[in-house]
CSV table of C-alpha atoms in Angstrom, one decimal:
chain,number,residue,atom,x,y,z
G,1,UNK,CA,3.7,13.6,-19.8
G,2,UNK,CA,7.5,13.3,-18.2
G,3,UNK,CA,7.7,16.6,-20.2
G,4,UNK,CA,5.8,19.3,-18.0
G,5,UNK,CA,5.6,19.7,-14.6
G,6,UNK,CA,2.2,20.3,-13.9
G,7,UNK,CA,2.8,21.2,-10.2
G,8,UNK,CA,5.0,23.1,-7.5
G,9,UNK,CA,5.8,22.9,-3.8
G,10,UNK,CA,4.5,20.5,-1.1
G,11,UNK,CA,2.5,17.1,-2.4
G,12,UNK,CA,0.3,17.8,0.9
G,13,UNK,CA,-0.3,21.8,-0.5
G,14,UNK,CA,-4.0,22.5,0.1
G,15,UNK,CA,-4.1,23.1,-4.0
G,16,UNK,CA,-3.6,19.6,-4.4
G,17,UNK,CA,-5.4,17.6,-1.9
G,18,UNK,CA,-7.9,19.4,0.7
G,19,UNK,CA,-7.5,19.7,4.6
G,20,UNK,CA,-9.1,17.3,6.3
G,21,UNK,CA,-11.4,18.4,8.8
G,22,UNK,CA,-10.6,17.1,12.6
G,23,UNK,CA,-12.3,14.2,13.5
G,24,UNK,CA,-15.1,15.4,11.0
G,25,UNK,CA,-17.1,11.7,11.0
G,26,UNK,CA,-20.3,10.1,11.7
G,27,UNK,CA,-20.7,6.1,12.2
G,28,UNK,CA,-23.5,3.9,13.1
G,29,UNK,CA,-23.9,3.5,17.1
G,30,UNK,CA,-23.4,-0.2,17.7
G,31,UNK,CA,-23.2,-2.4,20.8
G,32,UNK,CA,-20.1,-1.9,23.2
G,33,UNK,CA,-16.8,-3.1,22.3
G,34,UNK,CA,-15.7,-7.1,23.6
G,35,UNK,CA,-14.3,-6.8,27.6
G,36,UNK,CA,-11.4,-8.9,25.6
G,37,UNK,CA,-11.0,-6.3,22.9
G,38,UNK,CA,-7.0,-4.5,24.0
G,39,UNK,CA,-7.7,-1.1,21.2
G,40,UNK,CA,-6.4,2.0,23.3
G,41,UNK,CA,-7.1,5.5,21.8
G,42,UNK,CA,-3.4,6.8,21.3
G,43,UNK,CA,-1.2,7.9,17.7
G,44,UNK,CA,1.5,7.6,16.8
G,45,UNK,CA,4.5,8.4,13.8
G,46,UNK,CA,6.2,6.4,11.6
G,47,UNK,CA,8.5,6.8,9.1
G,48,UNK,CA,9.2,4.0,5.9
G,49,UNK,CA,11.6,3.3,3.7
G,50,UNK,CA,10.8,1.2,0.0
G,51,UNK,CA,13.2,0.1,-3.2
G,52,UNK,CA,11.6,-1.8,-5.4
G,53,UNK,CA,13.9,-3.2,-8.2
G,54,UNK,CA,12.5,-4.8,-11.8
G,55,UNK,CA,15.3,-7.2,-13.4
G,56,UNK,CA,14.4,-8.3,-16.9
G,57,UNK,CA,17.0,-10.9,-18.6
G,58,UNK,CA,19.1,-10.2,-15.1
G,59,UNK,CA,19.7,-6.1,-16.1
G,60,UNK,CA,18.2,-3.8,-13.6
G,61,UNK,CA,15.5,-1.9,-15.6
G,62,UNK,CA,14.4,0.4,-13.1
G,63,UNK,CA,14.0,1.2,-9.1
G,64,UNK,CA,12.1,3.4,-7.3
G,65,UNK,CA,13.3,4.3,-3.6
G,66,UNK,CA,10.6,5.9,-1.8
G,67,UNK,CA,10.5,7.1,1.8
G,68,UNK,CA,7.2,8.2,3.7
G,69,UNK,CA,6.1,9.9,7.1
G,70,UNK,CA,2.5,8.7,8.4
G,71,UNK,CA,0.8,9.8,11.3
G,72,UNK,CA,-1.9,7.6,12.4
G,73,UNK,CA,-4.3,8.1,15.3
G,74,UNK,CA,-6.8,5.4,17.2
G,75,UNK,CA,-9.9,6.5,17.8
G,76,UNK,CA,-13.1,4.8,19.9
G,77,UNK,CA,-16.3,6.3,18.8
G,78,UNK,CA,-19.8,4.9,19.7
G,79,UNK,CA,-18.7,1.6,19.9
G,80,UNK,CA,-16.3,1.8,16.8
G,81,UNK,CA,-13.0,1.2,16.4
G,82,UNK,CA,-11.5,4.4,13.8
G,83,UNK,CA,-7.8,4.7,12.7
G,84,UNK,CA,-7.1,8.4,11.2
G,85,UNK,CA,-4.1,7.9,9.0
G,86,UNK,CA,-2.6,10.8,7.1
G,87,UNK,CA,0.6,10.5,4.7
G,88,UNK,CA,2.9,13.6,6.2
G,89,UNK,CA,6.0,13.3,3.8
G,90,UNK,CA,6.8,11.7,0.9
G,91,UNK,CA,10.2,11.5,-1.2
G,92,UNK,CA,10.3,9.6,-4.5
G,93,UNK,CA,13.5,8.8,-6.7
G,94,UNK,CA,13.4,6.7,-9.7
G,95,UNK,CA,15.6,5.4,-12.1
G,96,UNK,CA,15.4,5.9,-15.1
G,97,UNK,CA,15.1,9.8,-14.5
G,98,UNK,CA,12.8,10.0,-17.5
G,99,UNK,CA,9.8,8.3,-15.7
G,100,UNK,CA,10.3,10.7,-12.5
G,101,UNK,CA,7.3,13.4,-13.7
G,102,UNK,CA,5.1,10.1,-14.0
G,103,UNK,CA,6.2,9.1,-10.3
G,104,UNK,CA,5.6,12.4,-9.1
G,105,UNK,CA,1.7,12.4,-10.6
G,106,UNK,CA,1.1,8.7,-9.2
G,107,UNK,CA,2.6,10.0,-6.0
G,108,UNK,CA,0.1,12.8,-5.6
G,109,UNK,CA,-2.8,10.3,-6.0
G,110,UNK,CA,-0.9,8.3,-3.4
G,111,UNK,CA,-1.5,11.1,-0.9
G,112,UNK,CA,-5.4,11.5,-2.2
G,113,UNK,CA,-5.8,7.6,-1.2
G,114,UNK,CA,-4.1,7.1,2.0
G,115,UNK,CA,-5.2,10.3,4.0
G,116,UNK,CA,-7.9,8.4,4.9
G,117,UNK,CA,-10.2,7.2,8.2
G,118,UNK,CA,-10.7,3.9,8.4
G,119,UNK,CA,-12.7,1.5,10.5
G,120,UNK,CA,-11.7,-1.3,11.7
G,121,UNK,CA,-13.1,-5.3,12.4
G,122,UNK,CA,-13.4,-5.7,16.3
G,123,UNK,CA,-11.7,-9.5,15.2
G,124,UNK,CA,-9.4,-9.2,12.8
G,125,UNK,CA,-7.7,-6.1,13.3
G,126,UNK,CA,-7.8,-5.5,9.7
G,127,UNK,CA,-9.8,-2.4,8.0
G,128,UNK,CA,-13.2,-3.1,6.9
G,129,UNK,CA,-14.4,-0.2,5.4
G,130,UNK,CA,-13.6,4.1,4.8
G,131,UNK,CA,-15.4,6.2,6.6
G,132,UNK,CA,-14.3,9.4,4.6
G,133,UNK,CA,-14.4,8.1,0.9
G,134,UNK,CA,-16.4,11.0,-0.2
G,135,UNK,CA,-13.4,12.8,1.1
G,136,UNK,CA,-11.2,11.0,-0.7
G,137,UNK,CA,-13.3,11.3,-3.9
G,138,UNK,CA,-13.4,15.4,-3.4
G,139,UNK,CA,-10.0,15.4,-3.8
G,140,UNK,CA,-9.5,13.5,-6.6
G,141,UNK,CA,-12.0,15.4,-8.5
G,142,UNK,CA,-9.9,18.9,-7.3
G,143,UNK,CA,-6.7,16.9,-8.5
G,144,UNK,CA,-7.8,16.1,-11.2
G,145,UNK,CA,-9.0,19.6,-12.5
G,146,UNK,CA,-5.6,20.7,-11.6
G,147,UNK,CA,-4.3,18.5,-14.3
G,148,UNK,CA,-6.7,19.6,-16.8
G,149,UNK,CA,-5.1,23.4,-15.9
G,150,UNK,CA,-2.0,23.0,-15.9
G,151,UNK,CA,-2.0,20.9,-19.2
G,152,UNK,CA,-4.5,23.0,-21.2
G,153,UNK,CA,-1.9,24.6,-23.2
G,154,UNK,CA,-1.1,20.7,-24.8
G,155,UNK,CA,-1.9,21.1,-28.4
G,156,UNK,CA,-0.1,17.4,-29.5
G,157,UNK,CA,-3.2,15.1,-29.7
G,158,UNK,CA,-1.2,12.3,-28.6
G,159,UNK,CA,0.0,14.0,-25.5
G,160,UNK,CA,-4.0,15.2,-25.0
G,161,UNK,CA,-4.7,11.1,-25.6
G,162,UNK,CA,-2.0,10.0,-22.6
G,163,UNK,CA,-3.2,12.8,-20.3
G,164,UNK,CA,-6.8,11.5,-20.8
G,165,UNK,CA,-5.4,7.9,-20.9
G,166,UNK,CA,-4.0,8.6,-17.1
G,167,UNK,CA,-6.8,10.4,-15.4
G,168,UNK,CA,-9.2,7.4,-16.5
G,169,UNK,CA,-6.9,5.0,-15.6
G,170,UNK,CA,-6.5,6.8,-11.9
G,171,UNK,CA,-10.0,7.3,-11.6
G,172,UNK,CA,-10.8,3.9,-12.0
G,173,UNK,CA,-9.3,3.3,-9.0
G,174,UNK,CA,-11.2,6.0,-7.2
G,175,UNK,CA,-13.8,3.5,-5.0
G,176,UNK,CA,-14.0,2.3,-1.7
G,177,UNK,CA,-13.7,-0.9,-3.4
G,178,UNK,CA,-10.2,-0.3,-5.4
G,179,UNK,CA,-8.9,1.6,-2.6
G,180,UNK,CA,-9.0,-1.6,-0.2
G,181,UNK,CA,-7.7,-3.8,-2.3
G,182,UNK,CA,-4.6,-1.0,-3.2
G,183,UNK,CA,-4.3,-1.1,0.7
G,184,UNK,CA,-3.7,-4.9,0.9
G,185,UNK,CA,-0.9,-4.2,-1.5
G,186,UNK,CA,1.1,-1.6,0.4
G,187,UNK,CA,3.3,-2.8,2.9
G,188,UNK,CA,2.2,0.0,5.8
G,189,UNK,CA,-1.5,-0.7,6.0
G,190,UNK,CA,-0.3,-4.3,5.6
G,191,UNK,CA,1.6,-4.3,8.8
G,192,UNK,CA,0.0,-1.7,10.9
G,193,UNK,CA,-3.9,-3.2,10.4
G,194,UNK,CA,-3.4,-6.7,12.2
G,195,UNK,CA,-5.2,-8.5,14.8
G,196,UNK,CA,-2.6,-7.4,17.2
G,197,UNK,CA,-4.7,-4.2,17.5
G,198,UNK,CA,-7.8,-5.6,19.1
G,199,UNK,CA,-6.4,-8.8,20.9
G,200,UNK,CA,-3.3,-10.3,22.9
G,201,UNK,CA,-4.4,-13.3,21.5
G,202,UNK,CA,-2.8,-14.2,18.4
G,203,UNK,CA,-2.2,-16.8,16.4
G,204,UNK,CA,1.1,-18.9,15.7
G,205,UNK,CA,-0.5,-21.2,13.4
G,206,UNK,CA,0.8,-21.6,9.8
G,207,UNK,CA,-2.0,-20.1,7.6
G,208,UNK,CA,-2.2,-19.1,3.3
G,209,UNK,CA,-2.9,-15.5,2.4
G,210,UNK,CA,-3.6,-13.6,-0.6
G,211,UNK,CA,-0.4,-11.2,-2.2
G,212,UNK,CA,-1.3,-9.2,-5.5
G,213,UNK,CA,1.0,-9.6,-7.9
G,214,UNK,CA,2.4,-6.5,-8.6
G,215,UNK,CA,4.1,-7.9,-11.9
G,216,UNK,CA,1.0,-9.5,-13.1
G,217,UNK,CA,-1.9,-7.0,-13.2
G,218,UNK,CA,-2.4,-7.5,-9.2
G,219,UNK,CA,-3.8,-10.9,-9.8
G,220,UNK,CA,-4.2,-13.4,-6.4
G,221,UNK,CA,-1.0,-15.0,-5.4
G,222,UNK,CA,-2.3,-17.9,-2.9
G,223,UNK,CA,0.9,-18.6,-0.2
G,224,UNK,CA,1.6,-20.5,2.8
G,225,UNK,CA,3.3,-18.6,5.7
G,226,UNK,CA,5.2,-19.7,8.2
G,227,UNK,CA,5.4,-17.9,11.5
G,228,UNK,CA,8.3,-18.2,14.5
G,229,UNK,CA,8.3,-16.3,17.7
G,230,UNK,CA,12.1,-14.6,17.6
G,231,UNK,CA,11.3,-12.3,21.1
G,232,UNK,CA,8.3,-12.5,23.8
G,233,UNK,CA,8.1,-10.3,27.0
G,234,UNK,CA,4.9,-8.6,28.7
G,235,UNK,CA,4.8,-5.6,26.4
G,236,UNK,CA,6.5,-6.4,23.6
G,237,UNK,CA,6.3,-9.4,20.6
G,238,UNK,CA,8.5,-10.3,18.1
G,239,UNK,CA,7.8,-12.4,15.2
G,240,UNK,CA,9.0,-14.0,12.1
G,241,UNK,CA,7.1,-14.9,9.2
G,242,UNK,CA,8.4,-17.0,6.0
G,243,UNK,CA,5.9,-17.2,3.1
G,244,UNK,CA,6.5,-19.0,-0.4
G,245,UNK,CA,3.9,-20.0,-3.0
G,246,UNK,CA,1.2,-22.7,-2.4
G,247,UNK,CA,1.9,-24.9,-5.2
G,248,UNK,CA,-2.0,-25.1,-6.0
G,249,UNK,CA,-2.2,-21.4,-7.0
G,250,UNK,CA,-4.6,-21.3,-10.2
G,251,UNK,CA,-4.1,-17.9,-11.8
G,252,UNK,CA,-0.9,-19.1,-13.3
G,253,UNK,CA,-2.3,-19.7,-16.6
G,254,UNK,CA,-3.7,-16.5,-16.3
G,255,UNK,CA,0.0,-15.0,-15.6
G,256,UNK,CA,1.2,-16.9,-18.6
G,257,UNK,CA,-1.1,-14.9,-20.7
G,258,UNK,CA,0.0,-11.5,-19.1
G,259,UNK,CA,3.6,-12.5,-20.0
G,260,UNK,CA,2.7,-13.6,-23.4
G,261,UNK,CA,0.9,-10.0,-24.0
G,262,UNK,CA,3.5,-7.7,-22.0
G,263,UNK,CA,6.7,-9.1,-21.4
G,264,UNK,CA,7.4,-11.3,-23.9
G,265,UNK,CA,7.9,-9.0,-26.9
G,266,UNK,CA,10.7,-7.6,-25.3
G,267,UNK,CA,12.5,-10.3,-23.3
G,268,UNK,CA,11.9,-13.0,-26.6
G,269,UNK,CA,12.0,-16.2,-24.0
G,270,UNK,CA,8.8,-17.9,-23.4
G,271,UNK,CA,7.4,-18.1,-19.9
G,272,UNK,CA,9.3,-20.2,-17.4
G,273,UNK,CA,8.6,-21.3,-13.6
G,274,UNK,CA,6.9,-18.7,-11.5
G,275,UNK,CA,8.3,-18.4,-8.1
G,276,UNK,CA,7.3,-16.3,-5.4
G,277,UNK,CA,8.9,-15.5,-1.6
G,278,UNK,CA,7.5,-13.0,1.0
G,279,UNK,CA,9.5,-13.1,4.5
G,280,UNK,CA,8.4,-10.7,7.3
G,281,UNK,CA,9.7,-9.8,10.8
G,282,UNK,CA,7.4,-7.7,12.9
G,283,UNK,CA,7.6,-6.1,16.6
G,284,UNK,CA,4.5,-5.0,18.3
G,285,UNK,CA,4.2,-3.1,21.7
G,286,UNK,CA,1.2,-4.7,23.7
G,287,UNK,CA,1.5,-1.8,26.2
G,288,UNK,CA,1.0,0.5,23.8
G,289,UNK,CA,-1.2,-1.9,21.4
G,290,UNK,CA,1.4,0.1,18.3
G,291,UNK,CA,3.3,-1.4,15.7
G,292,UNK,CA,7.2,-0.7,16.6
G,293,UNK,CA,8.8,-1.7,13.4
G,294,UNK,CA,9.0,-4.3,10.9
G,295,UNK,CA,10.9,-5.0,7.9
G,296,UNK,CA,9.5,-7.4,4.6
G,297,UNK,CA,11.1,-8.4,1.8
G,298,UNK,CA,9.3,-9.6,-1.7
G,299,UNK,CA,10.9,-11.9,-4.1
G,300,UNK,CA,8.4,-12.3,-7.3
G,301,UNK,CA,9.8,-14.0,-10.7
G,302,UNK,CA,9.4,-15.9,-13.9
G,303,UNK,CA,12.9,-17.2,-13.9
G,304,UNK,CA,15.8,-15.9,-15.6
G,305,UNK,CA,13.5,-13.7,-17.3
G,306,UNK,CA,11.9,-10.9,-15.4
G,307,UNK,CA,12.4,-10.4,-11.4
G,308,UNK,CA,10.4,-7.8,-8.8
G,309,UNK,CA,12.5,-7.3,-5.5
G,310,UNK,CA,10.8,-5.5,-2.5
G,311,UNK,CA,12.9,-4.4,0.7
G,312,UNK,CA,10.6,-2.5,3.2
G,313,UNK,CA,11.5,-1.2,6.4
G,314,UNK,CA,9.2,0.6,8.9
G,315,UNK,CA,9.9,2.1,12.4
G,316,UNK,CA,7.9,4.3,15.1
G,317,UNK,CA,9.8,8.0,15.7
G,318,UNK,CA,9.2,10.4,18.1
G,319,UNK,CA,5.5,12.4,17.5
């Protein structure tokens, strides 16, 4: 597909995903929100910056740099706690160039899944549900008729076979259910959806949590973090978080077999030891109850064989 460009101009173009409407939602009435409960209706802008490396037998085989504008705005209705978050900008560079058509498809249905109103767990701080998935689904289904266009003149059966392959393979992941789980992956809705938005009282405790494994078909990763206050004032909260692999994890037979089937035809060497490290430094703004910035980095490897590097950096800018 790296051959044709299949679209021009702006990924937020109306052509390719549809305006959405202002503050165009209903949700159920339900009791008032907990005197304890710290949401404040504001927004706010942030800007991101990703490079993701894959090393396999030690040689860089490909990065992606990506770099994205959201705008996100809280919002109390009937009870609820809403978060508006639209994807404003996006700039994607990958290496090799040949795959940069590809990134520029996937990075269309990027802005499709994460223009997208969410409600939140009173709790947790963490989203519970999409308000506007049949939104989100409208646009996929204009996307992916653009595709179908601007691809009709393909007369090559195995081009017709990939373009088929990819739309069923994106529209899989077109459900409130996929999209969550995507959402637990991505480093922004990671960081920004946290208890720190409904309550000054957070935890320091060492706890486990689930990472996907972005090597290994986003199966669980179980690991232990860490955390260590680094900064503490009235308004603002600074916190460290180290996180390595619990040593119980149980998919790793199951990553064996994805090695076996994927990797190992092309590296030769048999699967080794899995390791796994996730460190994170986060600043929040209690007077503003707003992520201020944060930066995470993701080690995941079968050693000396095949390595996945993450360095992610987010900040609040001006609105």
């Amino acid at each position: 597909m790296n051959r044709f460009k299949f679209f021009e101009g702006d990924l937020s173009s109306d052509k390719q995903v549809a305006e959405a409407p202002q503050n165009d939602f209903t949700v159920q009435k339900t009791s008032s929100l907990n005197e304890q409960n710290v949401f404040k209706e504001n927004e706010a802008r942030y800007r991101s910056e990703q490079l993701v490396v894959i090393k396999i037998d030690g040689i860089i085989e490909s990065h992606i740099e990506t770099k994205l504008e959201y705008h996100v705005k809280k919002i109390i209705s009937n009870g609820q706690l809403l978060v508006q978050v639209e994807l404003k900008d996006q700039i994607n560079t990958i290496q090799p160039q040949y795959l940069q058509e590809s990134l520029k498809l996937m990075s269309m249905i990027d802005v499709i899944k994460s223009n997208a109103l969410v409600l939140i767990d009173n709790h947790s701080g963490k989203i519970k549900s999409i308000v506007n998935i049949d939104e989100i689904k409208a646009n996929w289904l204009a996307f992916k008729k653009d595709v179908y266009a601007n691809t009709s003149f393909i007369k090559s059966p195995e081009m017709k076979a990939n373009i088929d392959t990819f739309i069923s393979n994106a529209e899989a992941q077109m459900t409130e259910e996929s999209i969550l789980q995507d959402f637990k992956v991505r480093p922004f809705f990671d960081l920004f959806f946290d208890r720190y938005l409904v309550s000054e009282q957070l935890s320091y405790n060492d706890y486990s949590k689930l990472y996907y494994s972005q090597l290994f078909d986003h199966l669980p990763v179980e690991f232990d973090v860490k955390q260590m206050i680094t900064e503490e004032s009235p308004v603002l909260l600074q916190v460290n978080k180290a996180a390595s692999l619990n040593a119980n994890n149980i998919h790793l037979a199951d990553f064996e077999r994805v090695y076996d089937l994927r990797y190992k035809p092309r590296i030769g060497y048999k699967f080794s030891n899995y390791s796994y490290n996730h460190n994170t430094w986060v600043s929040y703004r209690f007077d503003e109850n707003l992520l201020d910035e944060a930066t995470m980095t993701i080690v995941e490897e079968v050693k000396n064989n095949i390595e996945l590097i993450v360095d992610y950096k987010v900040r609040r800018v001006e609105l």
